[in-house]
Amino acid sequence: MPLATDEYLNLDRKSIWHPFTRHSTALHESFPVIVKGEGPWLYDNDGNRYVDAISSWWCCNLGHGHPRIVEAIRGQAEKLQHSILANLSHPAAIKLATNLIGHFPDPGRRVLFASDGSSAVEAAMRVAVQYWHNLGQTEKNRFAALREGYHGDTLGAMSLGFMPNFHASYQDIVMPVYHADRPFCAGCAWGERPETCERQCLNSLRQILREHHSELAGLVVEPHCQGAAGMRIYSPECLWEMAELCRQFEVLLIVDEIAVGMGRTGRMFSFEHAGVDPDIVCLGKGLTGGCLPVSATVVKQGLFDTFTDEPVDHTLYHGHTFAGNPLGAAAALACLEVYAEDNIVEQARRRGELLNQEFQIFRELEEVENLRGLGMIAAFDLKAGKDGRSGVELAREVRLEVMKKEVLLRPLGNVLYLMLPLVVSEEVMQETVQALFNAVKSVIAAGD
Ligand code: PMP
């Protein structure tokens, strides 16, 4: 039987450890208790509805409760809920892997399934290290990554995205990773403009690859947009050059499409903007339309071919219990079918252009800087207010203010962004931008 919201919250405060949530917030803020999702909306236990402006941590690209996905899960649940992929197979995983591979520039690929994004990244790291080992290059077992990248919360993935502020207590147990400067075109640290840019931002990466390629298994990057770092968008030229450096120095290029894949940037995969063909691609989040945890590490056939077991055993001894789970695979397959039938990626590209235009109104506000967008991602940074409130404080206040206007946001530090479902209507999108604009204005005005 459903409970009253207060009753839920009382139980919640005694039982749940909320991820990425400060104690002070968990104890003093009253969270909405979400009971239903439909299209771009989430409904709470008191009947309030909110626009899910972050697509539930960037994964519900088709909105909530898409009937095709719900039906696929229901149909699969009636036949087979779980069966493993070790020495067995099942139709949903076979069809999903075949469909997925068809989206790559060169369909010579293999799909290694996992559950969440972090485990797809871990698998990519395992595959990369063992690939070089299979070839007898056992010293190639380290990684390079971009500073402030985010690749997940397991230890390997966290090593790639190590952030001293968040991860200090793990300093001694993370694996050493070469971290390179990160490109960020809207707020270029080198003061470059696109017309004059010579990609100085990649100097440190060039140097790392030149000096350490003999010990590097791979370079791991979020293609075109470092999401958790604050939607730090960078140009296709940068990614193209990273791919070129990897080719030149024989380092595998591993792209983490977990947040930006599945049409988010206006292409099926974000790496397509740069016309590159990465060695390993990690997918997660939106793969099932955000309905079930399924992730995939999609690996070039040439890498897979080195994992033979004769005369020496190079088998990949790696796999998660729910890898390729039939329910999740059926959901992902239905999701891909909807993408094809409804032309979701093209729709996202066009809607993204409109979002970008709408976002230009933020140029009016002095406190806003580094306005940027890529497909259905739009973001800006908040500077400190005239009254001394920091950009981070202002952003926190905006989150609470805009919630009153039925919009759910989660700022990243001083960065405010929208990542609406790709299928959101123009009307809801415009209303959301307007609600955010009004909230920012009123929070700033409160300090005047
Ligand atoms: N990589 C990227 C780029 C991500 O944004 C995330 C999650 N935000 C992950 C990996 C980790 O995915 P998960 O939370 O599903 O483990």
mmCIF file of N, CA, C and O in Angstrom, residues 256-341:
data_model
loop_
_atom_site.group_PDB
_atom_site.id
_atom_site.type_symbol
_atom_site.label_atom_id
_atom_site.label_comp_id
_atom_site.label_asym_id
_atom_site.label_seq_id
_atom_site.Cartn_x
_atom_site.Cartn_y
_atom_site.Cartn_z
ATOM 1 N N ASP A 256 34.672 6.785 -24.326
ATOM 2 C CA ASP A 256 33.616 6.531 -23.354
ATOM 3 C C ASP A 256 32.384 7.307 -23.811
ATOM 4 O O ASP A 256 32.265 8.514 -23.573
ATOM 5 N N GLU A 257 31.498 6.593 -24.506
ATOM 6 C CA GLU A 257 30.270 7.199 -25.044
ATOM 7 C C GLU A 257 29.098 7.010 -24.091
ATOM 8 O O GLU A 257 27.945 7.174 -24.488
ATOM 9 N N ILE A 258 29.403 6.658 -22.854
ATOM 10 C CA ILE A 258 28.335 6.293 -21.918
ATOM 11 C C ILE A 258 27.333 7.445 -21.742
ATOM 12 O O ILE A 258 26.127 7.240 -21.754
ATOM 13 N N ALA A 259 27.854 8.667 -21.634
ATOM 14 C CA ALA A 259 26.951 9.805 -21.449
ATOM 15 C C ALA A 259 26.535 10.432 -22.784
ATOM 16 O O ALA A 259 25.416 10.909 -22.924
ATOM 17 N N VAL A 260 27.438 10.463 -23.746
ATOM 18 C CA VAL A 260 27.170 11.262 -24.953
ATOM 19 C C VAL A 260 26.767 10.436 -26.166
ATOM 20 O O VAL A 260 26.419 10.999 -27.205
ATOM 21 N N GLY A 261 26.815 9.097 -26.025
ATOM 22 C CA GLY A 261 26.391 8.256 -27.143
ATOM 23 C C GLY A 261 24.876 8.227 -27.268
ATOM 24 O O GLY A 261 24.167 8.952 -26.575
ATOM 25 N N MET A 262 24.384 7.389 -28.153
ATOM 26 C CA MET A 262 22.947 7.187 -28.353
ATOM 27 C C MET A 262 22.223 8.492 -28.705
ATOM 28 O O MET A 262 21.152 8.795 -28.189
ATOM 29 N N GLY A 263 22.854 9.257 -29.591
ATOM 30 C CA GLY A 263 22.165 10.399 -30.193
ATOM 31 C C GLY A 263 22.251 11.699 -29.431
ATOM 32 O O GLY A 263 21.817 12.746 -29.924
ATOM 33 N N ARG A 264 22.805 11.685 -28.230
ATOM 34 C CA ARG A 264 22.790 12.886 -27.388
ATOM 35 C C ARG A 264 23.392 14.107 -28.080
ATOM 36 O O ARG A 264 22.937 15.224 -27.909
ATOM 37 N N THR A 265 24.441 13.898 -28.869
ATOM 38 C CA THR A 265 25.121 15.056 -29.471
ATOM 39 C C THR A 265 24.659 15.327 -30.911
ATOM 40 O O THR A 265 25.258 16.133 -31.615
ATOM 41 N N GLY A 266 23.609 14.617 -31.333
ATOM 42 C CA GLY A 266 23.132 14.834 -32.705
ATOM 43 C C GLY A 266 23.725 13.835 -33.692
ATOM 44 O O GLY A 266 23.426 13.887 -34.877
ATOM 45 N N ARG A 267 24.577 12.959 -33.228
ATOM 46 C CA ARG A 267 25.047 11.808 -34.005
ATOM 47 C C ARG A 267 24.818 10.581 -33.121
ATOM 48 O O ARG A 267 24.763 10.704 -31.903
ATOM 49 N N MET A 268 24.702 9.409 -33.744
ATOM 50 C CA MET A 268 24.460 8.219 -32.914
ATOM 51 C C MET A 268 25.546 8.107 -31.841
ATOM 52 O O MET A 268 25.262 7.948 -30.666
ATOM 53 N N PHE A 269 26.804 8.209 -32.302
ATOM 54 C CA PHE A 269 27.927 8.222 -31.366
ATOM 55 C C PHE A 269 28.664 9.540 -31.541
ATOM 56 O O PHE A 269 28.844 10.002 -32.676
ATOM 57 N N SER A 270 29.107 10.081 -30.447
ATOM 58 C CA SER A 270 29.726 11.396 -30.500
ATOM 59 C C SER A 270 31.021 11.380 -31.316
ATOM 60 O O SER A 270 31.366 12.361 -31.973
ATOM 61 N N PHE A 271 31.749 10.249 -31.297
ATOM 62 C CA PHE A 271 33.014 10.204 -32.037
ATOM 63 C C PHE A 271 32.816 10.408 -33.527
ATOM 64 O O PHE A 271 33.743 10.762 -34.248
ATOM 65 N N GLU A 272 31.577 10.215 -34.017
ATOM 66 C CA GLU A 272 31.327 10.382 -35.458
ATOM 67 C C GLU A 272 31.584 11.816 -35.920
ATOM 68 O O GLU A 272 31.909 12.042 -37.075
ATOM 69 N N HIS A 273 31.433 12.790 -35.024
ATOM 70 C CA HIS A 273 31.669 14.188 -35.412
ATOM 71 C C HIS A 273 33.088 14.362 -35.943
ATOM 72 O O HIS A 273 33.341 15.217 -36.770
ATOM 73 N N ALA A 274 34.016 13.560 -35.395
ATOM 74 C CA ALA A 274 35.425 13.725 -35.761
ATOM 75 C C ALA A 274 35.835 12.771 -36.887
ATOM 76 O O ALA A 274 36.978 12.818 -37.346
ATOM 77 N N GLY A 275 34.922 11.918 -37.315
ATOM 78 C CA GLY A 275 35.250 10.975 -38.388
ATOM 79 C C GLY A 275 36.332 9.981 -37.998
ATOM 80 O O GLY A 275 37.144 9.582 -38.832
ATOM 81 N N VAL A 276 36.361 9.591 -36.734
ATOM 82 C CA VAL A 276 37.382 8.621 -36.301
ATOM 83 C C VAL A 276 36.710 7.268 -36.046
ATOM 84 O O VAL A 276 35.489 7.168 -36.005
ATOM 85 N N ASP A 277 37.524 6.240 -35.895
ATOM 86 C CA ASP A 277 36.996 4.894 -35.690
ATOM 87 C C ASP A 277 37.738 4.272 -34.496
ATOM 88 O O ASP A 277 38.716 3.544 -34.663
ATOM 89 N N PRO A 278 37.292 4.586 -33.261
ATOM 90 C CA PRO A 278 38.057 4.189 -32.061
ATOM 91 C C PRO A 278 38.206 2.676 -31.934
ATOM 92 O O PRO A 278 37.385 1.915 -32.447
ATOM 93 N N ASP A 279 39.243 2.263 -31.217
ATOM 94 C CA ASP A 279 39.491 0.826 -31.046
ATOM 95 C C ASP A 279 38.455 0.185 -30.135
ATOM 96 O O ASP A 279 38.009 -0.930 -30.364
ATOM 97 N N ILE A 280 38.102 0.925 -29.087
ATOM 98 C CA ILE A 280 37.126 0.394 -28.116
ATOM 99 C C ILE A 280 36.128 1.508 -27.788
ATOM 100 O O ILE A 280 36.524 2.656 -27.577
ATOM 101 N N VAL A 281 34.848 1.136 -27.761
ATOM 102 C CA VAL A 281 33.808 2.129 -27.462
ATOM 103 C C VAL A 281 32.959 1.601 -26.300
ATOM 104 O O VAL A 281 32.486 0.460 -26.343
ATOM 105 N N CYS A 282 32.805 2.421 -25.268
ATOM 106 C CA CYS A 282 31.990 2.026 -24.111
ATOM 107 C C CYS A 282 30.619 2.689 -24.207
ATOM 108 O O CYS A 282 30.525 3.901 -24.411
ATOM 109 N N LEU A 283 29.588 1.875 -24.045
ATOM 110 C CA LEU A 283 28.217 2.387 -24.084
ATOM 111 C C LEU A 283 27.486 1.988 -22.810
ATOM 112 O O LEU A 283 27.777 0.933 -22.235
ATOM 113 N N GLY A 284 26.530 2.792 -22.406
ATOM 114 C CA GLY A 284 25.736 2.447 -21.218
ATOM 115 C C GLY A 284 24.523 3.358 -21.178
ATOM 116 O O GLY A 284 23.961 3.690 -22.222
ATOM 117 N N LYS A 285 24.153 3.779 -20.016
ATOM 118 C CA LYS A 285 23.069 4.743 -19.799
ATOM 119 C C LYS A 285 21.893 4.602 -20.789
ATOM 120 O O LYS A 285 20.996 3.826 -20.587
ATOM 121 N N GLY A 286 21.953 5.372 -21.910
ATOM 122 C CA GLY A 286 20.820 5.433 -22.835
ATOM 123 C C GLY A 286 20.647 4.208 -23.711
ATOM 124 O O GLY A 286 19.718 4.150 -24.522
ATOM 125 N N LEU A 287 21.518 3.210 -23.546
ATOM 126 C CA LEU A 287 21.426 2.025 -24.404
ATOM 127 C C LEU A 287 20.066 1.337 -24.284
ATOM 128 O O LEU A 287 19.542 0.798 -25.258
ATOM 129 N N THR A 288 19.498 1.351 -23.091
ATOM 130 C CA THR A 288 18.155 0.769 -22.919
ATOM 131 C C THR A 288 17.093 1.870 -22.801
ATOM 132 O O THR A 288 16.015 1.640 -22.255
ATOM 133 N N GLY A 289 17.428 3.055 -23.273
ATOM 134 C CA GLY A 289 16.530 4.181 -23.042
ATOM 135 C C GLY A 289 16.471 4.508 -21.552
ATOM 136 O O GLY A 289 15.527 5.129 -21.081
ATOM 137 N N GLY A 290 17.480 4.046 -20.823
ATOM 138 C CA GLY A 290 17.538 4.332 -19.382
ATOM 139 C C GLY A 290 16.616 3.452 -18.557
ATOM 140 O O GLY A 290 16.395 3.722 -17.384
ATOM 141 N N CYS A 291 16.078 2.396 -19.152
ATOM 142 C CA CYS A 291 15.097 1.579 -18.406
ATOM 143 C C CYS A 291 15.715 0.484 -17.566
ATOM 144 O O CYS A 291 15.186 0.129 -16.520
ATOM 145 N N LEU A 292 16.803 -0.100 -18.037
ATOM 146 C CA LEU A 292 17.448 -1.187 -17.296
ATOM 147 C C LEU A 292 18.953 -1.046 -17.454
ATOM 148 O O LEU A 292 19.427 -0.487 -18.449
ATOM 149 N N PRO A 293 19.702 -1.569 -16.471
ATOM 150 C CA PRO A 293 21.160 -1.423 -16.569
ATOM 151 C C PRO A 293 21.785 -2.418 -17.550
ATOM 152 O O PRO A 293 21.908 -3.600 -17.232
ATOM 153 N N VAL A 294 22.129 -1.917 -18.709
ATOM 154 C CA VAL A 294 22.884 -2.710 -19.689
ATOM 155 C C VAL A 294 23.979 -1.811 -20.232
ATOM 156 O O VAL A 294 23.713 -0.669 -20.618
ATOM 157 N N SER A 295 25.189 -2.315 -20.260
ATOM 158 C CA SER A 295 26.262 -1.547 -20.893
ATOM 159 C C SER A 295 27.014 -2.472 -21.827
ATOM 160 O O SER A 295 26.837 -3.698 -21.787
ATOM 161 N N ALA A 296 27.840 -1.872 -22.673
ATOM 162 C CA ALA A 296 28.537 -2.674 -23.672
ATOM 163 C C ALA A 296 29.907 -2.078 -23.948
ATOM 164 O O ALA A 296 30.073 -0.857 -23.983
ATOM 165 N N THR A 297 30.862 -2.958 -24.131
ATOM 166 C CA THR A 297 32.201 -2.560 -24.541
ATOM 167 C C THR A 297 32.364 -3.123 -25.953
ATOM 168 O O THR A 297 32.355 -4.342 -26.131
ATOM 169 N N VAL A 298 32.434 -2.225 -26.913
ATOM 170 C CA VAL A 298 32.397 -2.665 -28.314
ATOM 171 C C VAL A 298 33.816 -2.552 -28.877
ATOM 172 O O VAL A 298 34.387 -1.460 -28.945
ATOM 173 N N VAL A 299 34.362 -3.699 -29.257
ATOM 174 C CA VAL A 299 35.798 -3.830 -29.498
ATOM 175 C C VAL A 299 36.056 -4.201 -30.962
ATOM 176 O O VAL A 299 35.327 -5.020 -31.534
ATOM 177 N N LYS A 300 37.099 -3.624 -31.544
ATOM 178 C CA LYS A 300 37.442 -3.968 -32.929
ATOM 179 C C LYS A 300 37.804 -5.447 -33.046
ATOM 180 O O LYS A 300 38.473 -6.000 -32.167
ATOM 181 N N GLN A 301 37.404 -6.034 -34.170
ATOM 182 C CA GLN A 301 37.632 -7.458 -34.399
ATOM 183 C C GLN A 301 39.116 -7.829 -34.263
ATOM 184 O O GLN A 301 39.451 -8.877 -33.705
ATOM 185 N N GLY A 302 39.994 -6.945 -34.735
ATOM 186 C CA GLY A 302 41.425 -7.234 -34.688
ATOM 187 C C GLY A 302 41.916 -7.452 -33.261
ATOM 188 O O GLY A 302 42.821 -8.257 -33.016
ATOM 189 N N LEU A 303 41.338 -6.747 -32.319
ATOM 190 C CA LEU A 303 41.717 -6.936 -30.911
ATOM 191 C C LEU A 303 41.188 -8.277 -30.426
ATOM 192 O O LEU A 303 41.912 -9.076 -29.825
ATOM 193 N N PHE A 304 39.901 -8.493 -30.719
ATOM 194 C CA PHE A 304 39.250 -9.746 -30.304
ATOM 195 C C PHE A 304 40.040 -10.959 -30.802
ATOM 196 O O PHE A 304 40.201 -11.951 -30.080
ATOM 197 N N ASP A 305 40.544 -10.867 -32.031
ATOM 198 C CA ASP A 305 41.225 -12.009 -32.651
ATOM 199 C C ASP A 305 42.489 -12.440 -31.909
ATOM 200 O O ASP A 305 42.983 -13.541 -32.146
ATOM 201 N N THR A 306 43.025 -11.574 -31.059
ATOM 202 C CA THR A 306 44.247 -11.969 -30.341
ATOM 203 C C THR A 306 43.935 -12.778 -29.074
ATOM 204 O O THR A 306 44.849 -13.232 -28.396
ATOM 205 N N PHE A 307 42.642 -12.918 -28.754
ATOM 206 C CA PHE A 307 42.278 -13.611 -27.506
ATOM 207 C C PHE A 307 42.066 -15.109 -27.732
ATOM 208 O O PHE A 307 41.163 -15.725 -27.175
ATOM 209 N N THR A 308 42.902 -15.711 -28.573
ATOM 210 C CA THR A 308 42.799 -17.145 -28.875
ATOM 211 C C THR A 308 43.297 -17.976 -27.686
ATOM 212 O O THR A 308 43.964 -17.442 -26.795
ATOM 213 N N ASP A 309 42.980 -19.255 -27.687
ATOM 214 C CA ASP A 309 43.473 -20.089 -26.578
ATOM 215 C C ASP A 309 44.409 -21.197 -27.038
ATOM 216 O O ASP A 309 44.758 -22.076 -26.261
ATOM 217 N N GLU A 310 44.835 -21.179 -28.298
ATOM 218 C CA GLU A 310 45.786 -22.179 -28.812
ATOM 219 C C GLU A 310 46.935 -21.460 -29.503
ATOM 220 O O GLU A 310 46.664 -20.560 -30.305
ATOM 221 N N PRO A 311 48.161 -21.754 -29.346
ATOM 222 C CA PRO A 311 48.670 -22.747 -28.400
ATOM 223 C C PRO A 311 48.734 -22.212 -26.952
ATOM 224 O O PRO A 311 48.893 -22.984 -26.024
ATOM 225 N N VAL A 312 48.596 -20.858 -26.821
ATOM 226 C CA VAL A 312 48.663 -20.287 -25.466
ATOM 227 C C VAL A 312 47.257 -19.791 -25.105
ATOM 228 O O VAL A 312 46.543 -19.272 -25.969
ATOM 229 N N ASP A 313 46.869 -19.902 -23.859
ATOM 230 C CA ASP A 313 45.522 -19.479 -23.456
ATOM 231 C C ASP A 313 45.459 -17.964 -23.219
ATOM 232 O O ASP A 313 46.026 -17.451 -22.251
ATOM 233 N N HIS A 314 44.762 -17.270 -24.161
ATOM 234 C CA HIS A 314 44.569 -15.821 -24.005
ATOM 235 C C HIS A 314 43.102 -15.482 -23.723
ATOM 236 O O HIS A 314 42.667 -14.358 -23.957
ATOM 237 N N THR A 315 42.360 -16.457 -23.272
ATOM 238 C CA THR A 315 40.924 -16.223 -23.011
ATOM 239 C C THR A 315 40.739 -15.016 -22.074
ATOM 240 O O THR A 315 41.522 -14.821 -21.147
ATOM 241 N N LEU A 316 39.709 -14.237 -22.340
ATOM 242 C CA LEU A 316 39.402 -13.119 -21.440
ATOM 243 C C LEU A 316 38.586 -13.669 -20.268
ATOM 244 O O LEU A 316 37.405 -14.001 -20.431
ATOM 245 N N TYR A 317 39.214 -13.766 -19.130
ATOM 246 C CA TYR A 317 38.502 -14.291 -17.956
ATOM 247 C C TYR A 317 37.844 -13.119 -17.238
ATOM 248 O O TYR A 317 38.338 -12.610 -16.240
ATOM 249 N N HIS A 318 36.754 -12.718 -17.792
ATOM 250 C CA HIS A 318 36.081 -11.511 -17.295
ATOM 251 C C HIS A 318 34.598 -11.608 -17.667
ATOM 252 O O HIS A 318 34.277 -11.942 -18.800
ATOM 253 N N GLY A 319 33.713 -11.310 -16.735
ATOM 254 C CA GLY A 319 32.287 -11.316 -17.082
ATOM 255 C C GLY A 319 31.443 -11.093 -15.841
ATOM 256 O O GLY A 319 31.785 -11.548 -14.754
ATOM 257 N N HIS A 320 30.351 -10.371 -16.038
ATOM 258 C CA HIS A 320 29.467 -10.091 -14.904
ATOM 259 C C HIS A 320 28.208 -10.948 -15.004
ATOM 260 O O HIS A 320 27.749 -11.250 -16.100
ATOM 261 N N THR A 321 27.668 -11.287 -13.853
ATOM 262 C CA THR A 321 26.509 -12.187 -13.799
ATOM 263 C C THR A 321 25.396 -11.744 -14.751
ATOM 264 O O THR A 321 24.811 -12.540 -15.468
ATOM 265 N N PHE A 322 25.124 -10.429 -14.745
ATOM 266 C CA PHE A 322 23.980 -9.958 -15.522
ATOM 267 C C PHE A 322 24.362 -9.409 -16.903
ATOM 268 O O PHE A 322 23.562 -8.739 -17.548
ATOM 269 N N ALA A 323 25.604 -9.713 -17.330
ATOM 270 C CA ALA A 323 26.046 -9.226 -18.644
ATOM 271 C C ALA A 323 25.110 -9.753 -19.737
ATOM 272 O O ALA A 323 24.958 -10.964 -19.894
ATOM 273 N N GLY A 324 24.495 -8.833 -20.462
ATOM 274 C CA GLY A 324 23.604 -9.236 -21.557
ATOM 275 C C GLY A 324 22.308 -9.841 -21.059
ATOM 276 O O GLY A 324 21.644 -10.587 -21.789
ATOM 277 N N ASN A 325 21.916 -9.498 -19.850
ATOM 278 C CA ASN A 325 20.660 -10.023 -19.279
ATOM 279 C C ASN A 325 19.511 -9.873 -20.297
ATOM 280 O O ASN A 325 19.358 -8.835 -20.938
ATOM 281 N N PRO A 326 18.700 -10.932 -20.463
ATOM 282 C CA PRO A 326 17.662 -10.912 -21.502
ATOM 283 C C PRO A 326 16.679 -9.745 -21.391
ATOM 284 O O PRO A 326 16.302 -9.158 -22.410
ATOM 285 N N LEU A 327 16.277 -9.392 -20.180
ATOM 286 C CA LEU A 327 15.328 -8.274 -20.041
ATOM 287 C C LEU A 327 15.967 -6.971 -20.521
ATOM 288 O O LEU A 327 15.368 -6.199 -21.281
ATOM 289 N N GLY A 328 17.195 -6.764 -20.077
ATOM 290 C CA GLY A 328 17.903 -5.546 -20.474
ATOM 291 C C GLY A 328 18.173 -5.540 -21.972
ATOM 292 O O GLY A 328 18.022 -4.505 -22.636
ATOM 293 N N ALA A 329 18.573 -6.681 -22.494
ATOM 294 C CA ALA A 329 18.882 -6.752 -23.930
ATOM 295 C C ALA A 329 17.619 -6.485 -24.757
ATOM 296 O O ALA A 329 17.658 -5.784 -25.773
ATOM 297 N N ALA A 330 16.482 -7.017 -24.304
ATOM 298 C CA ALA A 330 15.223 -6.791 -25.030
ATOM 299 C C ALA A 330 14.866 -5.302 -24.999
ATOM 300 O O ALA A 330 14.410 -4.725 -26.000
ATOM 301 N N ALA A 331 15.102 -4.675 -23.846
ATOM 302 C CA ALA A 331 14.817 -3.236 -23.737
ATOM 303 C C ALA A 331 15.715 -2.447 -24.682
ATOM 304 O O ALA A 331 15.261 -1.535 -25.392
ATOM 305 N N ALA A 332 17.004 -2.803 -24.710
ATOM 306 C CA ALA A 332 17.955 -2.078 -25.571
ATOM 307 C C ALA A 332 17.613 -2.270 -27.047
ATOM 308 O O ALA A 332 17.691 -1.333 -27.848
ATOM 309 N N LEU A 333 17.216 -3.489 -27.384
ATOM 310 C CA LEU A 333 16.864 -3.759 -28.777
ATOM 311 C C LEU A 333 15.642 -2.932 -29.189
ATOM 312 O O LEU A 333 15.623 -2.310 -30.261
ATOM 313 N N ALA A 334 14.636 -2.904 -28.319
ATOM 314 C CA ALA A 334 13.440 -2.102 -28.610
ATOM 315 C C ALA A 334 13.831 -0.631 -28.753
ATOM 316 O O ALA A 334 13.341 0.088 -29.637
ATOM 317 N N CYS A 335 14.741 -0.196 -27.897
ATOM 318 C CA CYS A 335 15.194 1.197 -27.936
ATOM 319 C C CYS A 335 15.838 1.488 -29.299
ATOM 320 O O CYS A 335 15.516 2.494 -29.951
ATOM 321 N N LEU A 336 16.705 0.591 -29.755
ATOM 322 C CA LEU A 336 17.364 0.809 -31.052
ATOM 323 C C LEU A 336 16.350 0.787 -32.196
ATOM 324 O O LEU A 336 16.485 1.520 -33.181
ATOM 325 N N GLU A 337 15.331 -0.049 -32.055
ATOM 326 C CA GLU A 337 14.296 -0.081 -33.101
ATOM 327 C C GLU A 337 13.545 1.246 -33.146
ATOM 328 O O GLU A 337 13.250 1.778 -34.214
ATOM 329 N N VAL A 338 13.237 1.791 -31.969
ATOM 330 C CA VAL A 338 12.563 3.100 -31.934
ATOM 331 C C VAL A 338 13.473 4.164 -32.565
ATOM 332 O O VAL A 338 13.016 5.011 -33.339
ATOM 333 N N TYR A 339 14.773 4.108 -32.260
ATOM 334 C CA TYR A 339 15.705 5.072 -32.854
ATOM 335 C C TYR A 339 15.609 5.023 -34.377
ATOM 336 O O TYR A 339 15.573 6.057 -35.039
ATOM 337 N N ALA A 340 15.580 3.806 -34.923
ATOM 338 C CA ALA A 340 15.567 3.668 -36.383
ATOM 339 C C ALA A 340 14.227 4.138 -36.958
ATOM 340 O O ALA A 340 14.180 4.926 -37.909
ATOM 341 N N GLU A 341 13.145 3.690 -36.352
ATOM 342 C CA GLU A 341 11.823 3.997 -36.917
ATOM 343 C C GLU A 341 11.467 5.472 -36.782
ATOM 344 O O GLU A 341 10.874 6.058 -37.677
#
